[in-house]
Every structure is written in structure tokens, then in C-alpha cells.
Short mmCIF file of C-alpha atoms in Angstrom, two decimals:
data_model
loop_
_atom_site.label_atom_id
_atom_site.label_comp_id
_atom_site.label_asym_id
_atom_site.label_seq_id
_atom_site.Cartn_x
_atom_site.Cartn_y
_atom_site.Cartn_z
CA UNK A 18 48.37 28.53 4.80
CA UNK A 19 48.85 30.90 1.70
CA UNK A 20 47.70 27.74 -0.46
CA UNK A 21 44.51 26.98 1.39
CA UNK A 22 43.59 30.65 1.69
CA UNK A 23 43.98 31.23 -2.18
CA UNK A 24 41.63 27.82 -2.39
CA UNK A 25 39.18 28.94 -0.30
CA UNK A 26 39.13 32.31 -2.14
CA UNK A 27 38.87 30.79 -5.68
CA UNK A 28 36.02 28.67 -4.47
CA UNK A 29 34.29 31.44 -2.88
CA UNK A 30 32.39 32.62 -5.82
CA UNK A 31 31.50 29.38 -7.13
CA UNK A 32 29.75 28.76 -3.67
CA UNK A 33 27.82 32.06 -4.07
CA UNK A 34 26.88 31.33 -7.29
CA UNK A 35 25.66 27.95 -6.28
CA UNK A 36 23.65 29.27 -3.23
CA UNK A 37 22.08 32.05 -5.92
CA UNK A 38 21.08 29.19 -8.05
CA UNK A 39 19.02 27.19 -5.29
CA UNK A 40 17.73 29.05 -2.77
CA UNK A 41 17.61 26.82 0.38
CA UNK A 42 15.68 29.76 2.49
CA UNK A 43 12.04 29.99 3.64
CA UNK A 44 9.83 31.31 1.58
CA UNK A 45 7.41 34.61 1.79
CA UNK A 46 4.55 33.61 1.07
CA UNK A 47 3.46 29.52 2.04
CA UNK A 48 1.03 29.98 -0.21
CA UNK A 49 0.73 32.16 -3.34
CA UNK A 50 -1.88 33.01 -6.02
CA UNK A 51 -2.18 33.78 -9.45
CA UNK A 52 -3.20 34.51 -13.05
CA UNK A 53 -2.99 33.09 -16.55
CA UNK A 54 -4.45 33.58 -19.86
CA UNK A 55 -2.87 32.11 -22.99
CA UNK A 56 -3.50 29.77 -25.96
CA UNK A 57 -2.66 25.82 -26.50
CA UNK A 58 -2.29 23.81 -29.79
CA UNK A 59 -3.80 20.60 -29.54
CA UNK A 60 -4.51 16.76 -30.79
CA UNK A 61 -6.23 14.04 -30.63
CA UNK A 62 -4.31 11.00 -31.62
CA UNK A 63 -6.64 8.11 -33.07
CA UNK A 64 -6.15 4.21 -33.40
CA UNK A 65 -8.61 4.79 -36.59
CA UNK A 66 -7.23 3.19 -39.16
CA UNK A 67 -7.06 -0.16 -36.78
CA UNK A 68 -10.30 -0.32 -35.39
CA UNK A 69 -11.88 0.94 -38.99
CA UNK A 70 -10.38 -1.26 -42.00
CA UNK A 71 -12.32 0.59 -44.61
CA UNK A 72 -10.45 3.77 -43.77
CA UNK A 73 -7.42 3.48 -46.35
CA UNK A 74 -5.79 6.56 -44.96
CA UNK A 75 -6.44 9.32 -41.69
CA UNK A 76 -4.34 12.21 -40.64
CA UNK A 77 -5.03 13.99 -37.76
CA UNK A 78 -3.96 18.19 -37.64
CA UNK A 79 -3.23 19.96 -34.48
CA UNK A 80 -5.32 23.37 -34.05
CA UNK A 81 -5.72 26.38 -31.70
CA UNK A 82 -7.56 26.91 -28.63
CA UNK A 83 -7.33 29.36 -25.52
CA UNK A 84 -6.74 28.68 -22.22
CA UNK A 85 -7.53 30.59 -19.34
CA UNK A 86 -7.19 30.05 -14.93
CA UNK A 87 -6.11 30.83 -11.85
CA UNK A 88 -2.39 28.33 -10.43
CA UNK A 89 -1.73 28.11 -6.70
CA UNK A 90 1.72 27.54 -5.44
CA UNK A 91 2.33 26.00 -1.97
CA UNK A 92 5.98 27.20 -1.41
CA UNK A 93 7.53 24.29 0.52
CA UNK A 94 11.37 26.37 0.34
CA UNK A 95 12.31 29.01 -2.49
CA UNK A 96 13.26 25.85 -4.45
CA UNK A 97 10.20 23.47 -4.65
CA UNK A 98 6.83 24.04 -4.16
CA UNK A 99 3.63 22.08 -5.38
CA UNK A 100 1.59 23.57 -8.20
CA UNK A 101 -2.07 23.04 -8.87
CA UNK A 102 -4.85 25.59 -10.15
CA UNK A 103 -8.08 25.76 -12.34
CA UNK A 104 -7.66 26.09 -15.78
CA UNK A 105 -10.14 26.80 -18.13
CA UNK A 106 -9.49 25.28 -21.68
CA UNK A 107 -10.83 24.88 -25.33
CA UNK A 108 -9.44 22.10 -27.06
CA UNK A 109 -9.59 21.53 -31.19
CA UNK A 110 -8.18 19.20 -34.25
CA UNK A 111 -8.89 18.51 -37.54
CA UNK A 112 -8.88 15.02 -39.14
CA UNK A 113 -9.18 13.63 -42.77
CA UNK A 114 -9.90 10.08 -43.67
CA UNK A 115 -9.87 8.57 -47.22
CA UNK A 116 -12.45 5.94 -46.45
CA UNK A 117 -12.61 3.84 -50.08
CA UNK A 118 -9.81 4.57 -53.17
CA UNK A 119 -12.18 3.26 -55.70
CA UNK A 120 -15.28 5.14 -54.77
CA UNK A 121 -13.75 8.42 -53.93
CA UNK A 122 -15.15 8.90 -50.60
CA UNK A 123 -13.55 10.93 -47.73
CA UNK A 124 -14.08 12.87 -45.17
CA UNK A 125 -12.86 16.02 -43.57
CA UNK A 126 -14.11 17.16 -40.06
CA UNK A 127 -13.52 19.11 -36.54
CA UNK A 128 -13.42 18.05 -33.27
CA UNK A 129 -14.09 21.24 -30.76
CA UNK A 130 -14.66 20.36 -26.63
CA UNK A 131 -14.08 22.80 -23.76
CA UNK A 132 -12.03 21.46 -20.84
CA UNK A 133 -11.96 22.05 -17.00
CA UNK A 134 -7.96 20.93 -15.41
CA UNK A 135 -6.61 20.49 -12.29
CA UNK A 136 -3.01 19.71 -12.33
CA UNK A 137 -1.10 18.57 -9.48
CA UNK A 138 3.02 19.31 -10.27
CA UNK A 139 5.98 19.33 -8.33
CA UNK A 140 7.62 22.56 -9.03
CA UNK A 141 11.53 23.23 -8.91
CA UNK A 142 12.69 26.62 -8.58
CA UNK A 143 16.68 28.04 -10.06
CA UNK A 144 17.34 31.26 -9.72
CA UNK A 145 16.10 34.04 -6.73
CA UNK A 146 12.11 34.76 -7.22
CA UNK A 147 12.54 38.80 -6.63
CA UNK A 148 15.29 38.75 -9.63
CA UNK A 149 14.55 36.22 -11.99
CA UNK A 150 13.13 32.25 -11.67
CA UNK A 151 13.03 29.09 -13.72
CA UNK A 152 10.63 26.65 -12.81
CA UNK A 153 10.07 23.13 -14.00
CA UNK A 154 7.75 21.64 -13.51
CA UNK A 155 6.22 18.21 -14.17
CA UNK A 156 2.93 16.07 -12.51
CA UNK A 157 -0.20 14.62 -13.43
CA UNK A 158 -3.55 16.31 -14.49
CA UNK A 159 -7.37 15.46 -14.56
CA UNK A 160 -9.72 16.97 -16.53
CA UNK A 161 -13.64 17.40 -17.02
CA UNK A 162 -15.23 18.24 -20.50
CA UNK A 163 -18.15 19.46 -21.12
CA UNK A 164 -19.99 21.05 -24.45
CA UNK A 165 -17.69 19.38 -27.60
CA UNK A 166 -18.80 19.54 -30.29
CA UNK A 167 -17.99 16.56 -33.51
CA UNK A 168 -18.27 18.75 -37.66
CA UNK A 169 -17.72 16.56 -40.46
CA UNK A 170 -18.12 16.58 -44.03
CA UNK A 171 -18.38 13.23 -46.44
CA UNK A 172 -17.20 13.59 -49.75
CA UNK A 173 -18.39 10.82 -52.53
CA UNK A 174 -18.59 10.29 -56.11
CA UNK A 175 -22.33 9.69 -57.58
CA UNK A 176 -24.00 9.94 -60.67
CA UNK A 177 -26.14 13.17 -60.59
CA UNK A 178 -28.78 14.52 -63.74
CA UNK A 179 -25.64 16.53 -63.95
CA UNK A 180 -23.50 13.23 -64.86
CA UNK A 181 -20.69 12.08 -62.54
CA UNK A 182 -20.30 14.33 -59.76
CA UNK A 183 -18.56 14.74 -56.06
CA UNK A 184 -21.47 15.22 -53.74
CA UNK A 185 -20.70 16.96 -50.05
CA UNK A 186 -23.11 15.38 -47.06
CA UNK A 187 -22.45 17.75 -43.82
CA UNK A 188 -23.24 15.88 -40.52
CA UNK A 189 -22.69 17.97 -36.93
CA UNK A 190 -22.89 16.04 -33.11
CA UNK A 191 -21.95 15.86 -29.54
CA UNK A 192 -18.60 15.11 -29.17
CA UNK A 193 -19.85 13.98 -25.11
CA UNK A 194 -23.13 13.01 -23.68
CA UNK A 195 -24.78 9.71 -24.81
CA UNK A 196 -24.45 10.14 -28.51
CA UNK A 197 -21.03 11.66 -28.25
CA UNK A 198 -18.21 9.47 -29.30
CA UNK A 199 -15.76 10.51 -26.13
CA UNK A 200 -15.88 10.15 -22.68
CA UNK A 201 -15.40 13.75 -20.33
CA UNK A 202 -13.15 12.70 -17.94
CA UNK A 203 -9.43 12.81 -19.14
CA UNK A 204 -6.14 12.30 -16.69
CA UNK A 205 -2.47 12.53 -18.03
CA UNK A 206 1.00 13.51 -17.59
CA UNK A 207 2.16 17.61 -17.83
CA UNK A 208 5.29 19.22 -17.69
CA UNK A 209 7.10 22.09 -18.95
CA UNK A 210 8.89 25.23 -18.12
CA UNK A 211 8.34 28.79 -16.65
CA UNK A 212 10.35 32.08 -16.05
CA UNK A 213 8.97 34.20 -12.98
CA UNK A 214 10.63 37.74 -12.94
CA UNK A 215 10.61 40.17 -10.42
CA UNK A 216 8.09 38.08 -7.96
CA UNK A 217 4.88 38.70 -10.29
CA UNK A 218 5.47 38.12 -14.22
CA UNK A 219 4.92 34.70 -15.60
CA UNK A 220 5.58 33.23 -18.69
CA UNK A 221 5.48 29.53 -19.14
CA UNK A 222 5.26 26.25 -22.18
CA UNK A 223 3.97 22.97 -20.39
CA UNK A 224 2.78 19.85 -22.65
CA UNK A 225 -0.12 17.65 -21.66
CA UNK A 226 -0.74 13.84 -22.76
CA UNK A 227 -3.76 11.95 -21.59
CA UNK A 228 -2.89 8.19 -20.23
CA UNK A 229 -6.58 7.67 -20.10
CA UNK A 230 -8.37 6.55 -23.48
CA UNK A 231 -11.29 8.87 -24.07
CA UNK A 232 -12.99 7.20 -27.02
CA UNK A 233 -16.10 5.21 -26.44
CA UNK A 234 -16.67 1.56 -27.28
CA UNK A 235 -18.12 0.90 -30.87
CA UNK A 236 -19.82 -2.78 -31.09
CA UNK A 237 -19.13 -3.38 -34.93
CA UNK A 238 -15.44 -1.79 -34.59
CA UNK A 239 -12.78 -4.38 -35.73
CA UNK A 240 -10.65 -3.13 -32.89
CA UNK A 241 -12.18 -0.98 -30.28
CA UNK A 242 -11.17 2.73 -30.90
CA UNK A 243 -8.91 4.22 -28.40
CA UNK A 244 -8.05 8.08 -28.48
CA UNK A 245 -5.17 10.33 -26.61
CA UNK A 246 -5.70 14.18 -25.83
CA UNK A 247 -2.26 15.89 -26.09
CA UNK A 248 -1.31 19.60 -26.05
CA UNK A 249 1.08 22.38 -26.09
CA UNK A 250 0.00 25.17 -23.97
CA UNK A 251 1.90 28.69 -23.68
CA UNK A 252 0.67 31.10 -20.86
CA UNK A 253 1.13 34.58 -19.18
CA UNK A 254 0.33 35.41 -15.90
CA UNK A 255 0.64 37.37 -13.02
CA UNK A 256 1.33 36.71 -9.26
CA UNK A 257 -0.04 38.22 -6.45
#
């Protein structure tokens, strides 16, 4: 009996912990709002130099953008719920193609599009919410965009009354719409990680990559184009 008693007190604490780390009761709140502002890095990855043969060499640079919304958490127990929301987003990237060696032309140009996403996550939940929370989280999202914007600059060699020069031609269009080169809608995969502390203060890193190709059709493309949206997004928020 002294055995089993010193057992059962030895794994007394590791039970406790256990039951500290999931939290098997019934939530609060069902259902519980909140808000986040923060920025995102992102990309758009580009089959390019397949579909174009004359460009001899393209990179693609991640850039900054903001993000802004309001996430709703259905709290099915304190250790899942389902996550969804509204975000507000502006996504950017650079890209640089060396189009012919031997003539010297290139070009350098901005992509710039604002986003509207819904994601839909499955959300687990370590830790107790009024002390401290992780949350992972990972689902699909769809997405709407609207007002993008396409910058470029073309860089060539010519002969000018000035002799042998590099000449700059800016060009500027919709990145959407019917002369736009990408479509608006946009569905992928998210997931990430968040820390909720004391029941109200957020902080969270989730990354985003479409499964949907978002690049229009071009008739005289050796290979038809096909283009990925993919982000890192950091936030802080606030639950009510």
C-alpha cells in the first residue's frame, strides 16, 4: 500500500500539469470577438521564365504590406475552437527580369493589390486562456482583390544623338479587371501560431499560400503563366 500511495503521489503533479496544458472544460464565451492590426511580407511566385523563353533571368523580392480585421472564435471546449474573421490586406513584390543578354534589356517593376480574406482554421488551444494560451492554428482561406495595381520600368540599350545610351520606358496598369494580368479570387492553405494572455492580448505569425493559380491566360505564351500568392503575416490584437 506504501508503494502504490508513493506512485500515485509522484504522478499527481504530472496529471495536473497535463490537465493545465489542455483544458477539457466548457468554455465562457461560445462565441468570441476580436481585433487585429499588423503587417505581412509577401510574394508572388512566377512560372516566368517557362512560359517566356526570351526572359534569360527573373527574380522575384518579397515586400511589405499591412493587414488589418476583425477574427471570430467559436469555442467548441477551452482546447479547440474554429477560427474565421475579415481581414483586410495589402499585398506587394518586386520582380526583375533580364529579358535579352546581348541587347541589354531588363526590366524592374511592382506588383501592389489590396486583398479581402476569410479564413476558415481549426484552432488548438495549450495552456489556460485567463493565464496564458498557445494556439495553432491551420485551415484554408479565400480571398477577393480588388484595386492592384502592375509599375514597371524597361531598361534597353539604343543609339541616341548622345551616342550609345541606356534608355528607361515607364509603363503603369491594372493588376485586375480586363486588362489586368491576375485574376481576384485567390484560395489557399494558412497556418501559424498565436499567444493569448490574460483572456484579451493577442499576438500571432500565420503563413498563407494560394493553391489557386491567379495569372491569366496569355495566347502567344510558350507555356501558359501560372502565379502563387504567399505570405507571412504578424498581428496584434485584442479580445473582447
Amino acid at each position: 500500500m506504501a508503494i502504490i500511495a508513493g506512485i500515485a503521489m509522484l504522478a499527481a503533479p504530472v496529471v495536473t500539469s497535463a490537465q493545465t496544458l489542455i483544458d477539457y472544460g466548457t468554455p465562457k464565451k461560445v462565441i468570441q470577438a476580436g481585433l487585429r492590426v499588423g503587417f505581412n511580407t509577401s510574394n508572388l511566385t512566377t512560372n516566368y521564365d517557362e512560359a517566356f523563353p526570351e526572359i534569360a533571368w527573373n527574380h522575384t523580392q518579397w515586400k511589405q504590406g499591412f493587414t488589418i480585421g476583425a477574427a471570430v472564435d467559436i469555442n467548441l471546449k477551452n482546447y479547440i475552437a474554429i477560427q474565421s474573421g475579415v481581414y483586410f490586406k495589402s499585398r506587394n513584390s518586386d520582380f526583375h527580369y533580364l529579358i535579352n543578354e546581348s541587347t541589354l534589356q531588363a526590366i524592374d517593376g511592382h506588383w501592389g493589390a489590396y486583398y479581402f480574406e476569410i479564413p476558415l482554421l481549426l484552432s488548438f488551444r495549450l495552456g489556460v486562456a485567463e493565464l496564458a494560451q498557445a494556439q495553432i492554428d491551420l485551415g484554408p482561406y479565400f480571398a477577393s482583390g480588388f484595386g492592384g495595381k502592375c509599375k514597371y520600368t524597361l531598361f534597353q540599350s539604343e543609339y541616341t544623338p548622345n551616342g550609345h545610351e541606356v534608355v528607361a520606358y515607364d509603363s503603369k496598369g491594372d493588376y485586375f479587371g480586363d486588362k489586368g494580368i491576375a485574376n481576384r479570387f485567390d484560395w489557399g492553405l494558412k497556418f501559424g501560431l498565436g499567444f493569448l494572455v490574460m483572456e484579451h492580448y493577442y499576438i500571432g505569425a500565420h503563413y498563407n499560400f494560394s493553391c489557386k493559380n491567379i495569372l491569366k491566360e496569355v495566347p502567344d505564351a510558350a507555356k501558359q503563366p501560372k502565379g502563387h500568392n504567399k505570405a507571412w503575416t504578424f498581428t496584434l490584437g485584442y479580445n473582447f
